[in-house]
Short mmCIF file of C-alpha atoms in Angstrom, two decimals:
data_model
loop_
_atom_site.label_atom_id
_atom_site.label_comp_id
_atom_site.label_asym_id
_atom_site.label_seq_id
_atom_site.Cartn_x
_atom_site.Cartn_y
_atom_site.Cartn_z
CA MET A 18 66.61 6.36 56.10
CA LYS A 19 64.06 3.74 57.00
CA SER A 20 65.69 0.43 57.86
CA ILE A 21 64.06 -2.92 57.02
CA LEU A 22 65.54 -6.22 58.28
CA LYS A 23 68.18 -7.57 55.95
CA SER A 24 66.43 -10.95 56.17
CA LEU A 25 63.93 -9.83 53.57
CA GLY A 26 66.30 -11.08 50.85
CA VAL A 27 64.58 -9.40 47.98
CA ALA A 28 65.68 -8.79 44.38
CA ILE A 29 66.52 -5.69 42.37
CA LEU A 30 63.60 -3.31 41.87
CA GLY A 31 61.51 -4.24 38.84
CA GLY A 32 58.08 -2.72 39.48
CA ALA A 33 56.55 -0.69 36.67
CA VAL A 34 53.77 1.91 36.68
CA VAL A 35 51.10 2.61 34.05
CA LEU A 36 52.93 5.59 32.68
CA GLY A 37 56.22 3.67 32.68
CA SER A 38 58.70 3.72 29.84
CA TYR A 39 58.55 1.21 27.01
CA LYS A 40 62.31 0.64 27.02
CA VAL A 41 62.44 -1.44 23.85
CA LEU A 42 61.68 1.73 21.92
CA PHE A 43 64.31 3.86 23.61
CA GLU A 44 67.68 4.83 22.28
CA PRO A 45 70.48 3.97 24.77
CA GLU A 46 70.91 6.62 27.43
CA THR A 47 73.99 7.67 29.40
CA ASN A 48 73.91 7.44 33.20
CA LYS A 49 73.95 10.77 34.97
CA ASN A 50 75.56 11.69 38.29
CA LEU A 51 73.14 13.94 40.17
CA GLU A 52 73.45 15.91 43.38
CA THR A 53 70.66 16.01 44.39
CA SER A 54 45.51 27.28 54.12
CA PRO A 55 42.91 26.33 51.78
CA ALA A 56 41.91 30.02 51.63
CA THR A 57 45.36 30.99 50.38
CA SER A 58 45.69 31.47 46.63
CA LEU A 59 48.84 31.44 44.56
CA ILE A 60 49.73 34.52 42.55
CA THR A 61 49.87 33.66 38.86
CA THR A 62 50.78 35.76 35.85
CA PRO A 63 50.58 34.64 32.23
CA VAL A 64 53.78 34.35 30.23
CA THR A 65 53.90 36.48 27.09
CA TYR A 66 56.62 36.88 24.56
CA ASN A 67 56.18 40.30 22.99
CA GLU A 68 59.68 41.60 23.46
CA ASP A 69 62.75 40.40 21.60
CA THR A 70 65.24 38.70 23.96
CA ALA A 71 67.14 36.75 21.33
CA ALA A 72 70.39 38.58 21.92
CA LEU A 73 72.18 39.40 25.15
CA THR A 74 72.85 42.95 24.06
CA GLY A 75 70.23 45.21 25.61
CA THR A 76 68.81 42.48 27.88
CA ASP A 77 68.46 43.86 31.41
CA PHE A 78 68.15 41.38 34.30
CA THR A 79 68.05 43.95 37.10
CA GLU A 80 64.24 44.15 37.29
CA ALA A 81 63.86 40.37 37.31
CA ALA A 82 66.52 40.02 40.00
CA GLU A 83 64.91 42.75 42.11
CA LYS A 84 61.52 41.03 41.89
CA THR A 85 62.97 37.67 42.90
CA VAL A 86 65.84 38.08 45.32
CA HIS A 87 63.71 39.31 48.24
CA ALA A 88 61.33 36.34 47.91
CA VAL A 89 64.02 33.64 47.92
CA VAL A 90 64.91 32.36 51.40
CA HIS A 91 67.70 30.39 53.04
CA VAL A 92 66.51 27.07 54.55
CA LYS A 93 68.42 25.30 57.33
CA ASN A 94 67.47 21.71 58.18
CA LEU A 95 68.53 20.07 61.46
CA THR A 96 68.55 16.28 61.06
CA VAL A 97 69.36 13.50 63.51
CA SER A 98 70.70 10.21 62.20
CA ARG A 99 72.26 7.12 63.71
CA GLY A 100 75.99 7.36 64.35
CA ASN A 101 78.61 4.61 64.44
CA PRO A 102 78.21 2.67 67.69
CA THR A 103 81.13 2.24 70.09
CA MET A 104 81.85 -0.78 72.27
CA GLN A 105 80.19 1.02 75.20
CA ASP A 106 77.09 1.62 73.10
CA PHE A 107 76.87 -2.14 72.47
CA MET A 108 77.44 -2.91 76.16
CA TYR A 109 74.74 -0.56 77.40
CA GLY A 110 72.31 -1.04 74.51
CA ARG A 111 72.53 2.58 73.43
CA VAL A 112 71.77 3.96 69.98
CA PRO A 113 74.24 6.78 69.16
CA LEU A 114 72.67 9.75 67.39
CA ARG A 115 74.42 12.32 65.25
CA GLN A 116 73.14 15.81 64.48
CA SER A 117 73.84 17.53 61.20
CA ILE A 118 72.66 20.70 59.48
CA GLY A 119 71.81 20.86 55.79
CA THR A 120 71.08 24.03 53.86
CA GLY A 121 69.16 24.95 50.76
CA SER A 122 66.83 27.54 49.33
CA GLY A 123 63.11 28.18 49.10
CA VAL A 124 60.72 30.50 47.26
CA ILE A 125 57.98 32.50 49.00
CA ILE A 126 54.77 32.01 47.00
CA THR A 127 52.13 33.61 49.26
CA LYS A 128 52.23 36.78 51.34
CA ASP A 129 51.33 34.88 54.51
CA GLY A 130 54.41 32.69 54.43
CA TYR A 131 53.97 29.59 52.28
CA ILE A 132 57.31 28.55 50.78
CA VAL A 133 58.10 25.96 48.11
CA THR A 134 61.40 24.08 48.23
CA ASN A 135 62.82 20.67 47.34
CA ASN A 136 61.87 17.60 49.32
CA HIS A 137 65.54 16.65 49.68
CA VAL A 138 66.23 20.01 51.34
CA ILE A 139 63.84 19.28 54.24
CA ASP A 140 63.98 15.47 54.27
CA ASN A 141 64.36 13.82 57.73
CA SER A 142 63.97 17.19 59.40
CA ARG A 143 63.93 17.57 63.18
CA ALA A 144 63.79 21.35 62.97
CA LEU A 145 63.57 23.84 60.11
CA GLU A 146 64.74 27.44 60.12
CA VAL A 147 64.09 29.99 57.37
CA THR A 148 66.12 33.17 56.96
CA LEU A 149 64.68 35.96 54.81
CA ASN A 150 66.71 38.21 52.58
CA ASP A 151 66.65 40.92 55.30
CA ASN A 152 68.19 38.42 57.79
CA ARG A 153 65.01 37.86 59.82
CA THR A 154 64.81 34.24 60.96
CA TYR A 155 61.69 32.11 61.59
CA PRO A 156 60.99 28.49 62.51
CA ALA A 157 59.14 26.64 59.75
CA GLU A 158 56.76 23.71 59.66
CA ILE A 159 56.32 21.16 56.90
CA ILE A 160 52.87 21.33 55.25
CA GLY A 161 53.37 18.47 52.82
CA THR A 162 55.81 16.76 50.47
CA GLU A 163 55.84 14.98 47.12
CA PRO A 164 59.10 12.99 47.09
CA GLY A 165 58.56 11.63 43.58
CA SER A 166 58.75 15.16 42.17
CA ASP A 167 61.18 16.39 44.86
CA ILE A 168 58.82 19.20 45.88
CA ALA A 169 57.92 20.23 49.44
CA LEU A 170 55.72 22.95 50.93
CA ILE A 171 56.67 24.62 54.21
CA LYS A 172 55.27 27.62 56.10
CA ILE A 173 56.45 30.33 58.45
CA GLU A 174 54.21 32.49 60.66
CA VAL A 175 54.61 36.22 60.04
CA ASP A 176 52.80 39.40 61.11
CA GLU A 177 53.21 41.28 57.85
CA ASP A 178 52.95 40.60 54.13
CA LEU A 179 56.01 39.01 52.56
CA PRO A 180 57.38 39.56 49.04
CA VAL A 181 56.40 36.78 46.64
CA VAL A 182 57.39 35.46 43.22
CA ALA A 183 54.50 35.18 40.76
CA PHE A 184 54.13 31.91 38.84
CA GLY A 185 54.72 31.94 35.11
CA ASP A 186 53.67 29.31 32.57
CA SER A 187 56.57 26.86 32.19
CA ASP A 188 54.91 25.23 29.17
CA GLN A 189 55.46 28.46 27.26
CA ALA A 190 59.14 28.81 28.17
CA LYS A 191 61.34 28.58 25.08
CA ILE A 192 64.67 26.89 24.44
CA GLY A 193 67.26 29.66 24.18
CA GLU A 194 65.31 31.99 26.47
CA TRP A 195 67.31 33.82 29.14
CA VAL A 196 66.69 32.78 32.75
CA LEU A 197 68.00 33.60 36.23
CA ALA A 198 68.75 31.13 39.02
CA VAL A 199 68.32 32.70 42.46
CA GLY A 200 69.39 30.92 45.64
CA ASN A 201 71.97 30.44 48.38
CA PRO A 202 74.86 28.32 47.06
CA PHE A 203 77.57 27.44 49.59
CA ASN A 204 75.65 29.54 52.18
CA LEU A 205 76.21 32.64 50.03
CA THR A 206 72.80 34.28 50.44
CA SER A 207 70.93 36.09 47.67
CA THR A 208 73.04 34.86 44.75
CA VAL A 209 71.84 35.45 41.18
CA THR A 210 73.25 33.68 38.11
CA ALA A 211 72.12 33.87 34.49
CA GLY A 212 71.93 31.41 31.60
CA ILE A 213 69.62 30.13 28.92
CA ILE A 214 67.17 27.25 28.73
CA SER A 215 69.17 24.45 27.10
CA ALA A 216 66.41 21.82 26.87
CA LYS A 217 62.95 20.94 28.14
CA GLY A 218 61.39 17.62 29.12
CA ARG A 219 64.73 16.26 30.31
CA ASP A 220 64.40 12.90 32.13
CA LEU A 221 67.12 12.28 34.73
CA ASN A 222 65.58 9.27 36.43
CA THR A 223 68.05 6.38 36.39
CA THR A 224 66.72 4.42 39.40
CA ASP A 225 63.27 3.31 38.20
CA GLN A 226 60.88 3.53 35.29
CA THR A 227 58.99 6.65 36.36
CA ALA A 228 59.60 9.34 33.75
CA GLN A 229 60.48 12.81 35.00
CA SER A 230 60.48 16.12 33.18
CA PHE A 231 62.98 18.88 33.98
CA ILE A 232 63.93 22.22 32.47
CA GLN A 233 67.66 22.13 31.69
CA THR A 234 69.64 25.38 31.84
CA ASP A 235 73.26 26.49 31.84
CA ALA A 236 72.71 28.96 34.69
CA ALA A 237 75.28 28.20 37.41
CA VAL A 238 73.66 26.16 40.21
CA ASN A 239 75.63 24.71 43.12
CA PRO A 240 74.93 22.93 46.42
CA GLY A 241 72.63 25.22 48.40
CA ASN A 242 70.75 26.39 45.30
CA SER A 243 68.32 23.46 45.65
CA GLY A 244 64.77 24.74 46.15
CA GLY A 245 65.59 28.16 44.75
CA ALA A 246 63.89 30.04 41.93
CA LEU A 247 64.38 29.76 38.19
CA VAL A 248 62.78 32.88 36.69
CA ASN A 249 62.47 34.42 33.23
CA ASN A 250 63.62 37.94 32.45
CA ARG A 251 60.30 39.32 33.73
CA GLY A 252 60.84 37.78 37.17
CA GLU A 253 58.14 35.10 36.72
CA LEU A 254 58.77 31.71 38.35
CA ILE A 255 59.15 29.02 35.70
CA GLY A 256 61.00 26.39 37.75
CA ILE A 257 62.34 25.19 41.11
CA ASN A 258 66.07 24.48 40.88
CA THR A 259 66.63 20.87 41.89
CA ALA A 260 69.74 19.12 40.55
CA ILE A 261 73.02 19.50 38.72
CA GLN A 262 74.92 17.11 36.45
CA SER A 263 78.45 16.93 37.71
CA PRO A 264 81.29 14.48 38.38
CA THR A 265 82.57 16.75 41.18
CA GLY A 266 79.39 17.74 43.05
CA SER A 267 79.71 21.35 41.88
CA TYR A 268 78.38 23.10 38.78
CA THR A 269 80.09 22.07 35.54
CA GLY A 270 77.69 23.26 32.88
CA TYR A 271 74.14 21.99 33.34
CA SER A 272 71.44 22.41 35.97
CA PHE A 273 67.86 21.19 36.17
CA ALA A 274 64.61 22.59 37.53
CA VAL A 275 61.14 21.20 38.18
CA PRO A 276 58.77 23.11 35.83
CA SER A 277 56.63 25.67 37.64
CA ASN A 278 53.36 24.26 36.27
CA ASN A 279 54.11 20.90 37.90
CA ALA A 280 55.28 22.52 41.15
CA ARG A 281 52.18 24.74 41.30
CA LYS A 282 49.83 21.78 40.84
CA ILE A 283 51.59 19.87 43.65
CA ILE A 284 51.47 22.89 45.97
CA GLN A 285 47.78 23.51 45.38
CA ASP A 286 46.99 19.85 46.13
CA LEU A 287 49.06 19.91 49.33
CA MET A 288 47.27 23.08 50.47
CA GLU A 289 43.79 21.75 49.69
CA PHE A 290 44.00 18.01 50.33
CA GLY A 291 47.23 17.41 52.24
CA PHE A 292 48.41 15.04 49.50
CA VAL A 293 48.91 15.12 45.73
CA GLN A 294 46.13 13.96 43.41
CA LYS A 295 47.78 12.14 40.53
CA GLY A 296 46.17 11.89 37.13
CA MET A 297 46.97 9.64 34.21
CA LEU A 298 46.25 9.51 30.51
CA GLY A 299 45.94 5.73 30.69
CA ILE A 300 48.67 4.38 28.38
CA SER A 301 51.99 2.61 28.37
CA GLY A 302 54.46 3.41 25.63
CA GLY A 303 57.71 5.06 24.75
CA ALA A 304 59.40 7.59 22.51
CA LEU A 305 59.93 6.60 18.90
CA ASN A 306 63.36 6.28 17.35
CA GLY A 307 64.39 5.98 13.73
CA ARG A 308 65.06 2.24 13.81
CA PHE A 309 61.71 1.35 15.34
CA ALA A 310 59.83 3.71 13.02
CA ALA A 311 61.51 2.12 9.98
CA ASN A 312 60.78 -1.42 11.18
CA GLU A 313 57.12 -0.58 11.74
CA GLY A 314 56.77 1.33 8.49
CA LEU A 315 55.86 4.55 10.30
CA SER A 316 55.97 7.87 8.49
CA SER A 317 57.26 9.75 11.56
CA ALA A 318 60.09 9.03 13.99
CA GLU A 319 58.92 11.56 16.58
CA GLY A 320 56.23 11.10 19.20
CA ILE A 321 55.02 8.49 21.70
CA TYR A 322 54.14 5.03 20.45
CA VAL A 323 51.17 3.62 22.38
CA SER A 324 51.95 0.02 23.32
CA GLU A 325 49.06 -0.50 25.74
CA VAL A 326 45.84 1.27 26.73
CA VAL A 327 44.58 0.85 30.30
CA ASP A 328 41.08 -0.56 30.50
CA ASP A 329 38.40 1.95 31.55
CA SER A 330 40.88 4.85 31.52
CA GLY A 331 40.28 8.17 29.81
CA ALA A 332 42.41 7.04 26.87
CA ASP A 333 40.37 3.84 26.55
CA LYS A 334 37.04 5.67 26.65
CA ALA A 335 38.22 8.23 24.08
CA GLY A 336 39.16 5.49 21.60
CA LEU A 337 42.96 5.58 21.79
CA ARG A 338 44.42 2.31 20.46
CA LYS A 339 47.61 0.31 20.59
CA GLY A 340 49.83 1.47 17.72
CA ASP A 341 48.66 5.10 17.78
CA ILE A 342 51.38 7.75 17.86
CA ILE A 343 50.86 10.75 20.14
CA SER A 344 52.49 13.83 18.66
CA VAL A 345 50.79 16.86 20.25
CA ILE A 346 48.82 17.56 23.46
CA ASP A 347 46.97 20.87 23.79
CA GLY A 348 49.18 22.38 21.10
CA ILE A 349 52.42 21.27 22.80
CA GLN A 350 54.80 19.05 20.82
CA ILE A 351 55.40 15.68 22.49
CA LYS A 352 58.72 14.06 21.55
CA THR A 353 59.68 12.08 24.67
CA PHE A 354 57.84 10.23 27.39
CA ALA A 355 59.13 12.86 29.80
CA ASP A 356 57.30 15.50 27.72
CA LEU A 357 54.12 13.48 28.07
CA SER A 358 54.40 12.64 31.78
CA GLY A 359 55.50 16.18 32.62
CA TYR A 360 52.47 17.74 30.95
CA ILE A 361 50.01 15.20 32.37
CA GLY A 362 51.62 15.72 35.80
CA SER A 363 50.45 19.34 35.76
CA LYS A 364 46.80 18.28 35.32
CA ASN A 365 44.15 17.16 37.80
CA PRO A 366 41.86 14.14 37.51
CA GLY A 367 38.81 15.30 35.59
CA ASP A 368 40.70 17.73 33.35
CA ARG A 369 40.44 17.15 29.61
CA VAL A 370 43.27 17.38 27.08
CA ASN A 371 43.20 17.44 23.27
CA VAL A 372 45.54 14.74 21.99
CA THR A 373 46.68 14.71 18.37
CA ILE A 374 47.61 11.24 17.12
CA MET A 375 48.77 9.56 13.95
CA ARG A 376 46.85 6.39 13.04
CA ASP A 377 47.42 4.61 9.74
CA ASN A 378 49.40 7.69 8.61
CA LYS A 379 46.34 9.89 9.16
CA GLN A 380 46.12 12.65 11.76
CA LYS A 381 43.31 12.60 14.29
CA THR A 382 42.49 14.58 17.46
CA LEU A 383 40.86 13.03 20.53
CA SER A 384 39.52 14.74 23.67
CA ILE A 385 40.70 12.63 26.61
CA GLU A 386 39.74 12.97 30.26
CA ILE A 387 42.56 12.66 32.79
CA THR A 388 41.57 9.89 35.19
CA LYS A 389 42.73 9.34 38.74
CA ASN A 390 45.99 7.48 39.23
CA ASN A 391 45.45 5.58 42.47
CA THR A 392 49.17 5.37 43.23
CA VAL A 393 49.91 7.22 46.49
CA SER A 394 53.36 8.08 47.90
CA ILE A 395 53.85 7.62 51.65
CA PRO A 396 57.12 9.39 52.56
CA GLU A 397 57.40 7.82 56.02
CA LEU A 398 57.90 4.45 54.30
CA ASP A 399 59.67 5.70 51.14
CA MET A 400 57.17 3.64 49.14
CA ASP A 401 54.35 4.07 46.65
CA PHE A 402 51.06 2.20 47.16
CA ARG A 403 47.69 1.64 45.55
CA ASP A 404 44.47 -0.13 46.54
CA MET A 405 44.08 -3.73 45.43
CA THR A 406 41.69 -4.77 42.69
CA PRO A 407 39.09 -7.50 43.40
CA ASP A 408 41.13 -9.95 41.30
CA GLU A 409 44.28 -9.17 43.29
CA ARG A 410 42.46 -9.67 46.61
CA LYS A 411 41.32 -13.08 45.38
CA GLN A 412 44.83 -13.91 44.18
CA TYR A 413 46.39 -13.07 47.56
CA GLY A 414 43.53 -14.61 49.53
CA ILE A 415 42.87 -11.42 51.52
CA ASP A 416 40.15 -8.79 51.54
CA LYS A 417 42.25 -5.83 52.73
CA GLY A 418 45.65 -4.23 52.46
CA ALA A 419 47.77 -1.65 50.60
CA LEU A 420 49.76 -2.95 47.61
CA ILE A 421 53.37 -1.76 47.21
CA VAL A 422 54.02 -0.64 43.62
CA GLY A 423 57.39 1.09 44.02
CA THR A 424 60.17 2.03 46.42
CA ARG A 425 62.71 4.86 46.55
CA ASN A 426 66.12 5.80 47.96
CA GLU A 427 67.97 2.85 49.59
CA LEU A 428 64.90 0.64 49.25
CA ALA A 429 64.88 1.19 45.48
CA LYS A 430 67.65 -1.42 45.29
CA THR A 431 65.25 -4.10 46.53
CA ASP A 432 62.17 -5.51 44.84
CA LEU A 433 59.26 -4.88 47.20
CA ALA A 434 56.70 -4.33 44.46
CA GLY A 435 53.84 -6.82 44.81
CA TYR A 436 54.00 -7.08 48.59
CA VAL A 437 50.86 -6.09 50.53
CA ILE A 438 50.89 -4.38 53.94
CA VAL A 439 47.91 -5.63 55.97
CA LYS A 440 48.81 -4.47 59.51
CA VAL A 441 51.01 -1.88 61.22
CA ASN A 442 51.61 -2.53 64.94
CA ASP A 443 48.46 -4.71 64.99
CA LEU A 444 46.37 -1.91 63.42
CA GLU A 445 44.37 -3.22 60.46
CA VAL A 446 45.17 -1.68 57.06
CA GLU A 447 42.02 -1.84 54.96
CA ASN A 448 43.35 0.30 52.12
CA VAL A 449 45.87 2.99 51.21
CA ASP A 450 43.96 5.71 53.07
CA ASP A 451 44.17 3.64 56.26
CA LEU A 452 47.91 3.18 55.84
CA ARG A 453 48.45 6.87 55.12
CA GLY A 454 46.52 7.81 58.28
CA ILE A 455 48.48 5.38 60.45
CA MET A 456 51.85 6.58 59.15
CA SER A 457 50.93 10.26 59.48
CA ARG A 458 50.53 9.66 63.23
CA ALA A 459 53.83 7.77 63.60
CA GLN A 460 56.46 9.46 65.76
CA SER A 461 60.11 9.95 64.87
CA ASN A 462 62.24 6.95 65.96
CA GLN A 463 59.08 4.92 66.61
CA ARG A 464 59.58 1.21 65.95
CA LEU A 465 57.01 -0.48 63.75
CA ILE A 466 56.11 -4.06 63.03
CA LEU A 467 54.56 -4.46 59.59
CA GLU A 468 52.53 -7.55 58.77
CA VAL A 469 52.99 -8.16 55.05
CA ARG A 470 51.66 -10.67 52.54
CA ASN A 471 54.23 -11.52 49.86
CA PRO A 472 53.38 -12.32 46.20
CA GLN A 473 53.40 -16.05 47.03
CA GLY A 474 50.69 -15.51 49.64
CA VAL A 475 53.01 -16.07 52.63
CA THR A 476 52.75 -13.72 55.63
CA GLU A 477 55.97 -11.95 56.70
CA ARG A 478 56.75 -9.52 59.51
CA TRP A 479 59.06 -6.59 58.90
CA ARG A 480 60.58 -4.42 61.62
CA MET A 481 61.49 -0.84 60.85
CA THR A 482 62.10 2.51 62.52
CA VAL A 483 60.57 5.81 61.45
CA ASP A 484 63.24 8.49 60.98
#
């Protein structure tokens, strides 16, 4: 991973984002151990529920498996990391390197070779290799990644049409519905397991305050399944298998998938823009619990309590107020902040949603425009940034720079939120777009010197190496 000088001496991560969790409202949670071309269009089919699949008897998975298994691929990732130096390495100033190969799965989503997988499957890649179900092997290139959602888009070049999995509507998936997990666990290619959807809107994020939203199933998923397909009994893609909950590292009962609506939105943005456009409702808040509802004299203990409305956001313009309770968005019940952030995460800036709220024990519906969330993830730095406001520029005494609002992986243990990057290797950083452009041109193992302004207004210099 990226290495920053230990002399930074920073504290534990405490940055919060606009759609962060309002922890005072939360019930205590248990820690989880997780393993963790513009012209191209994605094939989409609507999800319908005409047939009765309530009982296992008579349910036939063969058609769904046949539709899916040929479009799920085996992904091999060659990575190079620093090894443990020997005395000779110290004497001669050498940096020992160690090669390793990781494996996972991917899902073909277009006939010309676009494949969706997990970001952690292809992270730190020096070379990618994709093996199809018929054992043909191709080199692959990375088109784009969204580390915060653990989704990546890669592509292989082929001379013929490939089998694909059509997207279903994950919002319409039901708890108790039968699903298949298709992937390559333990390098066992083309493996299909079955289970039911155990829960939706499951938040597994224990490292920061960014709410996630996963589909939880009891279909057996093991190492190597990451990036594979979660499909319903019609063979429609409703999720990308991502994580398991396990004390051993192997499947012990629960697995988790990124909902297909969120994955599809990320993929379309990566294809069209090269990065993910993030939208926001424009509130801070948290899920209600019985104790808080009783203390506040609320008639309902379910929904999202709005603790703050962001100025000039869509929520602000639509008239949402502090103290409102969000219960439904576009006909979908909202019980947890993960439900809310997951649904908003599938929308683009400019989209409108119908939000049902309770205010003074009266129900009201507001039409709210999703506004642009200016937070941008830059994977080369494992950090999230946004442009500075005029007040922040005045506070820091600078007229340029990209403000750090969050860090991930090893850096998530340190508090870098509030620092501003103003130069990279003497190249001026006017804003986040400048920084993103500079880092996109950085070479693997390139050493960088970052000129940074800390929250006290003091200039620091950080040295780091791009993996």
